[in-house]
Coordinates of C-alpha atoms in Angstrom, one line a residue:
M251 CA -2.7 -0.8 17.8
S252 CA 0.7 -0.5 16.0
E253 CA 1.6 2.7 14.2
L254 CA 1.7 2.4 10.4
K255 CA 5.0 3.3 8.7
V256 CA 4.7 6.1 6.2
E257 CA 7.2 6.3 3.4
T258 CA 7.7 9.4 1.3
G259 CA 9.4 9.9 -2.1
R260 CA 9.4 11.5 -5.5
V261 CA 9.3 10.1 -8.9
Q262 CA 10.0 11.7 -12.3
V263 CA 7.1 11.7 -14.7
G264 CA 8.2 13.3 -17.9
D265 CA 9.4 16.8 -17.0
V266 CA 7.6 16.8 -13.7
S267 CA 8.8 15.6 -10.3
I268 CA 5.8 14.1 -8.4
A269 CA 5.9 13.7 -4.6
Y270 CA 4.0 11.1 -2.7
D271 CA 3.7 9.2 0.5
T272 CA 2.5 5.6 1.0
R273 CA 1.5 3.3 3.8
G274 CA -0.1 -0.1 4.3
A275 CA -0.2 -3.3 2.1
G276 CA -2.8 -4.6 -0.3
E277 CA -4.7 -3.4 -3.3
P278 CA -3.5 0.2 -3.9
V279 CA -5.7 3.2 -3.4
L280 CA -4.5 6.6 -4.8
L281 CA -5.8 9.6 -3.0
I282 CA -5.8 12.9 -5.0
P283 CA -6.2 16.2 -3.2
G284 CA -8.0 19.3 -4.4
L285 CA -7.1 22.7 -5.9
S286 CA -3.7 24.0 -4.6
M287 CA -3.9 21.6 -1.6
R288 CA -1.0 19.4 -0.5
R289 CA -1.6 15.6 -0.1
V290 CA -2.1 16.2 3.6
F291 CA -5.6 17.4 2.7
W292 CA -6.5 13.7 3.0
P293 CA -6.4 13.2 6.8
E294 CA -3.9 10.9 8.4
E295 CA -6.7 9.1 10.3
L296 CA -8.6 8.3 7.1
C297 CA -5.4 7.1 5.4
D298 CA -4.7 4.8 8.4
L299 CA -8.2 3.4 8.4
L300 CA -7.9 2.5 4.7
A301 CA -4.5 0.9 5.3
R302 CA -5.8 -1.2 8.1
A303 CA -8.7 -2.2 5.9
G304 CA -6.1 -3.9 3.7
H305 CA -4.9 -1.3 1.2
T306 CA -1.7 0.3 0.1
V307 CA -2.6 3.9 0.5
V308 CA -0.8 6.4 -1.8
R309 CA -1.2 10.2 -1.4
I310 CA 0.0 12.4 -4.3
D311 CA 1.0 16.0 -4.4
N312 CA -0.3 17.3 -7.7
R313 CA 2.0 19.3 -9.9
D314 CA 2.3 22.9 -8.7
A315 CA 1.5 21.8 -5.2
G316 CA 3.2 20.5 -2.1
D317 CA 6.6 18.9 -2.8
S318 CA 6.0 18.3 -6.5
S319 CA 7.5 20.5 -9.2
R320 CA 6.4 24.0 -9.9
I321 CA 5.5 24.6 -13.5
K322 CA 7.4 27.5 -15.2
A323 CA 4.7 29.3 -17.1
P324 CA 3.3 32.8 -17.5
P325 CA 0.7 33.7 -14.8
S326 CA -2.9 32.6 -15.6
N327 CA -5.8 34.9 -15.1
P328 CA -8.7 32.7 -13.8
L329 CA -11.3 35.5 -13.9
R330 CA -10.5 36.1 -17.6
L331 CA -10.6 32.3 -18.3
M332 CA -13.9 31.9 -16.4
G333 CA -15.4 34.8 -18.4
R334 CA -14.4 33.2 -21.7
A335 CA -15.7 29.9 -20.6
L336 CA -19.1 31.4 -19.6
L337 CA -19.2 33.0 -23.1
G338 CA -18.4 29.7 -24.7
L339 CA -15.0 30.9 -26.0
P340 CA -11.9 28.8 -26.1
T341 CA -9.8 28.8 -22.9
E342 CA -6.0 28.3 -22.7
A343 CA -3.9 27.3 -19.7
P344 CA -0.4 26.0 -19.2
Y345 CA -1.8 22.6 -18.5
G346 CA -5.1 20.8 -17.9
L347 CA -6.5 18.2 -15.6
E348 CA -5.7 15.6 -18.2
H349 CA -2.0 16.3 -17.6
M350 CA -2.4 15.9 -13.9
A351 CA -4.1 12.6 -14.5
E352 CA -1.1 11.5 -16.6
D353 CA 1.1 12.5 -13.6
A354 CA -0.9 10.2 -11.4
L355 CA -0.7 7.3 -13.9
G356 CA 3.1 7.8 -14.1
L357 CA 3.5 7.8 -10.3
M358 CA 1.5 4.6 -9.9
S359 CA 3.5 3.0 -12.7
A360 CA 6.7 4.0 -11.1
L361 CA 5.5 2.4 -7.8
G362 CA 4.7 -0.8 -9.5
H363 CA 0.9 -0.5 -9.3
E364 CA -0.5 -1.6 -12.6
R365 CA -4.1 -1.4 -11.5
F366 CA -5.4 0.6 -8.6
H367 CA -8.4 2.3 -6.9
V368 CA -8.8 6.1 -7.1
A369 CA -10.4 8.5 -4.6
G370 CA -10.3 12.2 -5.5
A371 CA -11.5 15.1 -3.4
S372 CA -12.8 18.3 -5.1
M373 CA -10.5 18.9 -8.1
G374 CA -9.0 15.5 -7.3
G375 CA -12.4 14.0 -8.1
M376 CA -12.3 15.7 -11.5
I377 CA -8.9 14.2 -12.1
G378 CA -10.3 10.8 -11.0
Q379 CA -13.1 11.2 -13.6
L380 CA -10.5 11.7 -16.3
L381 CA -8.5 8.6 -15.1
A382 CA -11.7 6.5 -15.3
L383 CA -12.4 7.8 -18.8
N384 CA -8.8 7.7 -20.2
A385 CA -7.3 4.7 -18.4
Q386 CA -10.2 2.4 -17.8
D387 CA -8.0 -0.7 -18.0
R388 CA -6.0 0.5 -15.0
I389 CA -8.6 1.9 -12.6
L390 CA -10.3 -0.6 -10.4
S391 CA -12.8 1.8 -8.8
L392 CA -13.4 5.5 -8.6
T393 CA -14.6 7.4 -5.5
S394 CA -15.4 11.1 -6.2
V395 CA -15.7 13.1 -3.0
M396 CA -17.1 16.7 -2.8
S397 CA -16.5 17.1 -6.6
S398 CA -18.3 18.2 -9.7
P399 CA -19.1 16.7 -13.1
G400 CA -18.3 20.0 -14.8
G401 CA -20.5 22.6 -16.4
R402 CA -21.8 26.0 -15.2
R403 CA -24.8 24.6 -13.4
Y404 CA -22.6 22.5 -11.1
S405 CA -19.8 25.0 -10.4
V406 CA -19.2 27.2 -7.4
S407 CA -22.5 27.9 -5.7
S408 CA -22.2 30.8 -3.2
P409 CA -20.7 34.3 -3.2
P410 CA -18.7 33.6 0.0
A411 CA -17.2 30.5 -1.7
L412 CA -16.4 32.6 -4.8
R413 CA -14.7 35.2 -2.7
A414 CA -12.6 32.6 -0.9
L415 CA -11.6 31.0 -4.2
F416 CA -10.4 34.3 -5.8
T417 CA -9.0 36.1 -2.8
P418 CA -5.2 36.4 -3.3
L419 CA -3.0 34.8 -0.7
P420 CA -1.4 37.2 1.8
V421 CA 2.3 37.6 1.9
G422 CA 3.4 36.7 5.4
R423 CA 3.4 33.2 6.9
A424 CA 1.1 34.0 9.8
E425 CA -1.3 35.9 7.5
R426 CA -1.4 33.0 5.1
I427 CA -2.2 30.5 7.9
E428 CA -5.0 32.7 9.2
H429 CA -6.3 33.0 5.6
Y430 CA -6.5 29.2 5.3
V431 CA -8.2 28.9 8.7
R432 CA -10.9 31.4 7.7
T433 CA -11.4 29.6 4.4
F434 CA -11.6 26.2 6.1
R435 CA -14.2 27.6 8.5
M436 CA -16.3 29.0 5.7
L437 CA -16.2 25.6 3.9
A438 CA -17.0 23.5 7.0
G439 CA -20.7 23.0 6.5
K440 CA -23.0 22.4 9.5
L441 CA -20.9 20.0 11.5
P442 CA -18.7 21.3 14.4
F443 CA -15.6 23.1 13.2
D444 CA -12.4 21.9 14.8
E445 CA -10.2 25.1 14.7
S446 CA -7.1 23.4 16.1
A447 CA -7.2 20.7 13.4
A448 CA -7.9 23.4 10.7
R449 CA -4.9 25.4 12.0
A450 CA -2.7 22.3 11.9
L451 CA -3.7 21.6 8.3
A452 CA -3.2 25.3 7.4
T453 CA 0.3 25.3 8.9
L454 CA 1.2 22.2 7.0
Q455 CA -0.2 23.7 3.8
V456 CA 1.7 27.0 4.2
D457 CA 5.0 25.5 5.5
G458 CA 4.9 23.0 2.6
G459 CA 5.1 25.9 0.1
T460 CA 2.2 27.8 -1.3
S461 CA 2.2 30.0 -4.4
P462 CA -0.5 32.3 -5.7
A463 CA 0.7 31.7 -9.2
A464 CA 0.5 27.9 -8.8
S465 CA -3.0 28.1 -7.3
A466 CA -4.1 30.2 -10.3
R467 CA -2.7 27.6 -12.7
H468 CA -4.7 24.9 -10.9
L469 CA -7.9 27.0 -11.2
A470 CA -7.0 27.6 -14.9
A471 CA -6.6 23.8 -15.4
V472 CA -10.1 23.2 -13.9
I473 CA -11.7 25.9 -16.1
R474 CA -9.8 24.6 -19.2
S475 CA -10.9 21.0 -18.6
S476 CA -14.5 21.5 -17.6
P477 CA -16.2 21.9 -21.0
G478 CA -17.2 18.5 -22.4
R479 CA -16.3 16.4 -19.3
R480 CA -19.9 16.0 -18.2
Q481 CA -20.9 14.8 -21.6
R482 CA -18.3 12.0 -21.4
L483 CA -19.3 10.6 -18.0
P484 CA -21.8 8.1 -19.4
A485 CA -18.8 6.3 -21.0
I486 CA -17.3 5.5 -17.6
T487 CA -17.4 1.7 -16.9
T488 CA -15.3 1.8 -13.7
P489 CA -17.4 1.1 -10.6
T490 CA -18.1 4.6 -9.2
L491 CA -19.1 5.9 -5.8
V492 CA -20.0 9.6 -5.4
I493 CA -19.8 11.1 -1.9
H494 CA -21.0 14.6 -1.1
G495 CA -22.0 16.6 1.9
D496 CA -25.5 18.1 1.9
A497 CA -24.0 21.4 3.4
D498 CA -21.2 21.9 0.8
P499 CA -21.0 25.7 0.3
L500 CA -18.5 25.4 -2.6
L501 CA -19.7 22.8 -5.0
P502 CA -23.5 22.1 -4.9
L503 CA -25.0 18.8 -4.0
R504 CA -26.9 18.8 -7.3
G505 CA -23.6 18.2 -9.1
A506 CA -23.1 15.0 -7.1
R507 CA -26.6 13.9 -7.9
A508 CA -26.0 14.6 -11.6
M509 CA -22.8 12.7 -11.7
A510 CA -24.5 9.7 -10.0
R511 CA -27.1 9.8 -12.7
L512 CA -24.7 10.2 -15.6
V513 CA -22.2 7.5 -14.6
P514 CA -23.7 4.0 -15.3
H515 CA -24.5 2.1 -12.0
A516 CA -22.8 4.8 -9.9
E517 CA -23.7 4.9 -6.2
L518 CA -24.4 8.1 -4.2
L519 CA -23.6 8.6 -0.6
I520 CA -24.9 11.9 0.9
V521 CA -23.3 12.8 4.3
P522 CA -25.6 15.0 6.5
G523 CA -24.0 18.2 7.6
M524 CA -20.7 17.7 5.8
G525 CA -19.3 20.7 3.9
H526 CA -16.3 21.0 1.6
N527 CA -14.0 19.3 4.1
F528 CA -13.2 16.1 5.9
P529 CA -14.9 16.5 9.4
A530 CA -13.3 14.3 12.0
E531 CA -16.6 12.7 13.0
S532 CA -17.2 11.6 9.4
L533 CA -13.8 10.0 8.8
P534 CA -14.8 6.4 9.8
L535 CA -17.9 6.7 7.6
L536 CA -15.9 8.0 4.6
A537 CA -13.0 5.5 5.0
G538 CA -15.5 2.6 5.4
A539 CA -17.4 3.7 2.3
I540 CA -14.3 3.9 0.2
A541 CA -12.9 0.6 1.5
T542 CA -16.2 -1.2 1.0
H543 CA -16.6 0.2 -2.6
A544 CA -13.0 -0.9 -3.4
R545 CA -13.5 -4.3 -2.0
K546 CA -16.6 -4.9 -4.1
A547 CA -14.8 -3.7 -7.2
G548 CA -11.4 -5.2 -6.5
L549 CA -9.2 -7.4 -8.6
S550 CA -10.9 -10.5 -7.3
K551 CA -12.7 -11.6 -4.2
P552 CA -10.4 -13.5 -1.9
P553 CA -11.2 -17.2 -1.5
E554 CA -13.1 -18.0 1.7
V555 CA -11.1 -19.2 4.7
S556 CA -12.5 -22.0 6.8
A557 CA -13.9 -20.6 10.0
A558 CA -12.1 -23.3 12.0
F559 CA -8.7 -22.4 10.4
A560 CA -9.3 -18.6 10.7
R561 CA -10.0 -18.6 14.4
L562 CA -7.0 -17.8 16.7
D563 CA -6.0 -20.7 19.0
L564 CA -4.1 -19.1 21.8
P565 CA -3.6 -22.2 23.9
R566 CA -2.1 -24.0 20.9
A567 CA 0.1 -21.0 20.2
A568 CA 1.4 -20.9 23.8
R569 CA 2.3 -24.6 23.7
A570 CA 4.1 -24.1 20.4
L571 CA 6.0 -21.0 21.6
R572 CA 7.2 -22.7 24.8
A573 CA 8.5 -25.7 22.8
L574 CA 10.2 -23.4 20.2
L575 CA 11.9 -21.3 22.9
N576 CA 13.3 -24.5 24.3
D577 CA 14.5 -25.6 20.9
P578 CA 14.7 -23.1 18.1
D579 CA 15.3 -25.9 15.6
D580 CA 11.9 -27.5 16.4
L581 CA 10.4 -26.8 12.9
P582 CA 7.0 -28.4 13.4
Q583 CA 6.3 -25.9 16.2
V584 CA 6.8 -23.0 13.8
F585 CA 4.0 -24.3 11.7
N586 CA 1.8 -24.9 14.7
L587 CA 2.4 -21.4 15.9
I588 CA 1.6 -19.9 12.5
D589 CA -1.6 -22.0 12.2
A590 CA -2.7 -20.8 15.6
L591 CA -2.1 -17.1 15.2
T592 CA -2.9 -16.4 11.5
S593 CA -6.2 -14.7 11.1
E594 CA -8.6 -14.5 8.1
R595 CA -7.6 -10.9 7.6
Q596 CA -4.0 -11.9 7.1
Y597 CA -4.9 -14.4 4.4
T598 CA -7.0 -12.0 2.5
R599 CA -4.4 -9.2 2.8
L600 CA -1.7 -11.5 1.4
H601 CA -4.1 -12.6 -1.4
A602 CA -4.6 -8.9 -2.3
R603 CA -0.8 -8.4 -2.4
F604 CA -0.4 -11.3 -4.8
R605 CA -3.2 -9.9 -7.0
Q606 CA -1.6 -6.5 -7.1
S607 CA 1.1 -7.5 -9.6
R608 CA 0.9 -9.3 -12.9
A609 CA 3.5 -11.8 -11.7
G610 CA 1.4 -12.5 -8.6
Q611 CA -1.7 -12.9 -10.7
R612 CA 0.0 -15.4 -13.0
L613 CA 1.3 -17.4 -10.0
L614 CA -2.2 -17.7 -8.6
R615 CA -3.6 -18.7 -12.0
E616 CA -0.9 -21.2 -12.9
Q617 CA 0.1 -22.4 -9.4
P618 CA 3.5 -23.9 -10.3
D619 CA 5.2 -26.4 -8.0
I620 CA 8.7 -24.9 -7.6
T621 CA 9.9 -27.9 -5.5
R622 CA 10.2 -29.9 -8.8
L623 CA 13.1 -27.6 -9.7
L624 CA 14.5 -27.2 -6.2
A625 CA 14.6 -30.9 -5.6
D626 CA 16.6 -31.6 -8.8
R627 CA 20.1 -31.0 -7.6
E628 CA 21.7 -32.2 -10.8
W629 CA 19.8 -29.6 -12.7
L630 CA 20.8 -27.0 -10.2
R631 CA 24.4 -28.0 -10.5
C632 CA 24.3 -27.3 -14.2
L633 CA 23.2 -23.7 -13.7
P634 CA 25.8 -20.9 -14.3
E635 CA 28.3 -20.2 -11.5
G636 CA 27.2 -17.3 -9.5
S637 CA 23.5 -17.8 -10.3
L638 CA 20.7 -17.8 -7.7
G639 CA 20.1 -21.5 -8.3
R640 CA 23.7 -22.3 -7.5
A641 CA 23.6 -20.2 -4.4
Y642 CA 20.5 -22.0 -3.3
L643 CA 22.2 -25.4 -3.9
A644 CA 25.3 -24.4 -1.9
F645 CA 23.0 -23.3 0.9
V646 CA 21.0 -26.5 1.2
E647 CA 24.0 -28.7 0.9
R648 CA 25.9 -26.8 3.5
E649 CA 22.9 -27.0 5.9
Q650 CA 22.2 -30.6 4.9
I651 CA 18.5 -29.9 4.4
S652 CA 15.9 -30.2 1.6
S653 CA 12.6 -28.7 0.5
Q654 CA 11.0 -32.1 1.1
G655 CA 12.2 -32.0 4.7
I656 CA 10.4 -28.8 5.3
R657 CA 7.3 -30.2 3.7
E658 CA 7.3 -33.2 6.0
A659 CA 7.9 -31.0 9.0
S660 CA 5.0 -28.7 8.1
S661 CA 2.6 -31.6 8.4
A662 CA 4.1 -33.3 11.5
G663 CA 1.6 -33.2 14.4
R664 CA -0.7 -30.7 12.6
P665 CA -4.4 -31.2 11.9
E666 CA -5.4 -31.7 8.3
A667 CA -4.9 -28.4 6.4
K668 CA -8.1 -26.5 5.9
L669 CA -6.8 -24.1 3.3
E670 CA -7.8 -24.6 -0.3
G671 CA -7.2 -23.2 -3.8
E672 CA -5.2 -20.0 -4.1
L673 CA -4.8 -19.6 -0.3
R674 CA -3.3 -23.1 0.0
F675 CA -1.0 -22.3 -2.9
M676 CA 0.2 -19.1 -1.3
S677 CA 0.9 -20.9 2.0
D678 CA 2.8 -23.7 0.3
R679 CA 4.7 -21.4 -1.9
M680 CA 6.1 -19.4 1.0
R681 CA 7.1 -22.6 2.8
D682 CA 8.7 -24.1 -0.3
T683 CA 10.7 -21.0 -1.1
H684 CA 12.0 -20.4 2.4
D685 CA 15.5 -21.6 1.7
L686 CA 15.5 -19.8 -1.6
W687 CA 14.9 -16.6 0.3
H688 CA 17.9 -17.5 2.5
A689 CA 20.1 -17.6 -0.7
A690 CA 18.6 -14.5 -2.2
V691 CA 18.5 -12.3 0.9
G692 CA 21.8 -13.5 2.2
Y693 CA 21.2 -15.0 5.6
Q694 CA 22.9 -18.2 6.8
G695 CA 21.1 -21.1 8.4
D696 CA 22.1 -20.4 12.0
V697 CA 19.8 -19.1 14.7
L698 CA 20.7 -15.4 14.0
G699 CA 20.3 -16.0 10.3
E700 CA 16.8 -17.4 10.9
L701 CA 15.9 -14.5 13.1
G702 CA 17.1 -12.0 10.5
L703 CA 15.1 -13.7 7.8
L704 CA 12.1 -13.9 10.1
A705 CA 12.4 -10.1 10.7
F706 CA 12.7 -9.6 7.0
T707 CA 9.6 -11.7 6.4
Y708 CA 7.6 -9.9 9.1
A709 CA 8.3 -6.6 7.4
Q710 CA 7.0 -8.1 4.1
V711 CA 3.8 -9.9 5.3
Q712 CA 3.1 -8.7 8.9
N713 CA 2.3 -12.2 10.2
K714 CA 1.7 -12.2 14.0
A715 CA 3.3 -15.6 14.6
V716 CA 6.5 -14.5 12.7
G717 CA 6.6 -11.3 14.7
L718 CA 6.2 -13.2 18.0
I719 CA 9.1 -15.6 17.2
V720 CA 11.3 -12.5 16.5
L721 CA 10.2 -10.9 19.7
A722 CA 10.9 -14.1 21.6
G723 CA 14.4 -14.3 20.1
L724 CA 15.1 -10.7 21.2
L725 CA 13.9 -11.3 24.7
K726 CA 15.8 -14.6 25.1
G727 CA 19.0 -13.0 23.9
W728 CA 19.9 -15.6 21.2
G729 CA 23.3 -14.1 20.6
E730 CA 24.9 -10.8 21.4
Q731 CA 24.2 -9.5 17.9
V732 CA 20.5 -10.4 17.9
G733 CA 19.2 -6.8 18.1
R734 CA 21.3 -5.5 15.2
V735 CA 20.5 -8.6 13.0
V736 CA 16.8 -8.3 13.7
W737 CA 16.7 -4.6 13.0
E738 CA 18.7 -5.0 9.8
G739 CA 16.4 -7.8 8.7
Y740 CA 13.2 -5.7 9.3
R741 CA 14.7 -2.7 7.5
R742 CA 15.8 -4.7 4.5
G743 CA 12.4 -6.3 4.3
R744 CA 10.6 -3.0 4.2
R745 CA 12.8 -1.7 1.4
A746 CA 12.8 -4.8 -0.8
S747 CA 10.2 -5.8 -3.4
F748 CA 7.4 -8.1 -2.4
L749 CA 9.2 -11.5 -2.5
P750 CA 6.3 -13.9 -2.0
A751 CA 4.9 -13.0 -5.5
Q752 CA 8.2 -13.2 -7.4
P753 CA 8.5 -15.7 -10.3
W754 CA 11.4 -17.5 -8.7
E755 CA 11.4 -20.2 -11.4
E756 CA 12.5 -17.6 -13.9
L757 CA 15.2 -16.2 -11.7
L758 CA 17.1 -19.4 -10.8
D759 CA 19.6 -19.1 -13.7
S760 CA 20.1 -15.3 -13.3
P761 CA 23.2 -14.0 -11.6
L762 CA 22.6 -13.5 -7.9
T763 CA 23.9 -10.0 -8.0
E764 CA 21.3 -9.1 -10.7
V765 CA 18.5 -10.8 -8.8
R766 CA 19.3 -8.8 -5.6
L767 CA 19.5 -5.5 -7.7
R768 CA 16.1 -6.3 -9.3
L769 CA 14.4 -7.1 -6.0
G770 CA 15.9 -4.2 -4.1
L771 CA 17.9 -6.4 -1.8
E772 CA 20.8 -4.7 -0.1
A773 CA 24.1 -6.3 0.4
P774 CA 24.0 -9.4 2.7
P775 CA 24.6 -8.5 6.3
S776 CA 27.7 -9.5 8.2
Y777 CA 27.4 -11.2 11.6
V778 CA 29.0 -14.1 13.5
P779 CA 26.7 -17.2 13.1
V780 CA 25.3 -18.7 16.3
R781 CA 24.2 -22.4 16.4
T782 CA 21.7 -23.8 18.8
A783 CA 24.4 -26.1 20.2
E784 CA 26.3 -23.1 21.3
L785 CA 23.3 -21.6 23.0
R786 CA 22.6 -24.8 24.8
A787 CA 26.2 -25.0 26.0
Q788 CA 25.9 -21.4 27.3
G789 CA 22.7 -22.4 29.2
V790 CA 20.5 -20.0 27.1
L791 CA 18.5 -23.1 26.0
S792 CA 17.5 -26.0 28.2
G793 CA 16.3 -29.5 27.6
A794 CA 17.0 -32.0 24.8
P795 CA 16.4 -31.1 21.2
A796 CA 13.0 -32.2 19.8
A797 CA 12.6 -34.7 17.1
R798 CA 11.9 -33.1 13.8
G799 CA 11.8 -33.5 10.0
A800 CA 14.2 -30.7 9.1
S801 CA 17.0 -28.8 10.9
R802 CA 15.7 -25.3 11.2
P803 CA 12.6 -23.1 11.7
S804 CA 11.0 -21.8 8.5
S805 CA 9.5 -18.3 8.4
Q806 CA 7.5 -18.8 5.2
A807 CA 4.7 -21.2 6.1
V808 CA 1.8 -18.8 5.6
P809 CA 1.2 -15.1 5.2

């Protein structure tokens, strides 16, 4: 199984710099950690499982934790605040959980995630509750893990847990690591305690920067925001899943039961033996529960894929690949290969990516036919000099190709298409915009240019057939520069915006430089073009060229 790429970054939200990491593709899921914990509190394995289930997984460092900003404020006294709260007196703190919820909204806005799922652990679950209350139009689903609805009855339940919560952090690095290991052991519940994993997490926590003052401010935020939150929970309309261990020594199970009763239609999952932690043996269960809940509450259920079309056809793929290796210009074989190797999961993942943005949702709803514009060369010629449309026109005229030629090649020798509705539109859209991608991304129409764009496309949509063609080009040695061109294409595809869901019709009259800036496209690569005739003359290719409806392979037939 291929390793998922994890990208890290920071965004400015008001006066606070918020750190995060992200992996995967699909409907976004924001994971919020607990009090004073870094984002690594959410285990890597769980994050990978969610990403492989078809999600963009975003982990956040809350303010005053991890790599996010430390807040400059006078020290808080949590014991004094708790005493005032128990007496029903007003409590003050530098900030509350509502401010941390605003940080999360700002992060997801900066990442382009208009709507998203939320899963919060412990204090993170409390932040998630406020997100579901205060930003219902943006939260697709809420999963509250080992958390509390607020109120004295549902707060810390045992004296050892209270001592762990209020014990000051030691000064030295080694002492702090041991402090965290002891705390993790106390919180572990009845399941086997993995000391090596706990020590690794403790080391990451300490080396990432820990501050007693910051931890106190987090606790003060919880105390400040607790009154009144429980009374508001019945107003949550977001689909909610409550997960809690029956051996949690920090926050009692009765709090989870209360939350499941208070939030309309909430579901409750009780994990036997789980404490206030993420035990390794429970990670598949937890990830599966979060993913299933998100899928039921998602933006839309993906259209069904015909079983005949969704099955992998390895013999057909092998025949198409052999023909394509003999003649890289044999365009119909590209479509045959893609048909044979594209699974149902790839269709549904691409559909989720489209639904992730407003532009993608509008495309699926309206399903415009861009070929009406791309086929009108007189109209394209009237567009401003230097525009994307003029660059596209120059490309297709230089290559002596057309969007209609690609359409004809896509149906040559293929069985009747079994995709319908939105899935059919996505497949056709990627095919029809292939040469527009050439103009926007900056690759020429030669063999290396096609491989560069294929690598770019693979980075964007993770299609197995596209990746196989790229690998074949590397192994066959289609030009001395092939390795560099492929790597540059993949890297640029990872950094760019998601091109399949772009409103290309609205960009045709825009300056090409502005389009590239908007879409995060780096400057076009420089390389010496290599044509198939040259490879044939060098003996890299053998046999006669195949008959075809267009001159080059297309990387954008399907997801």
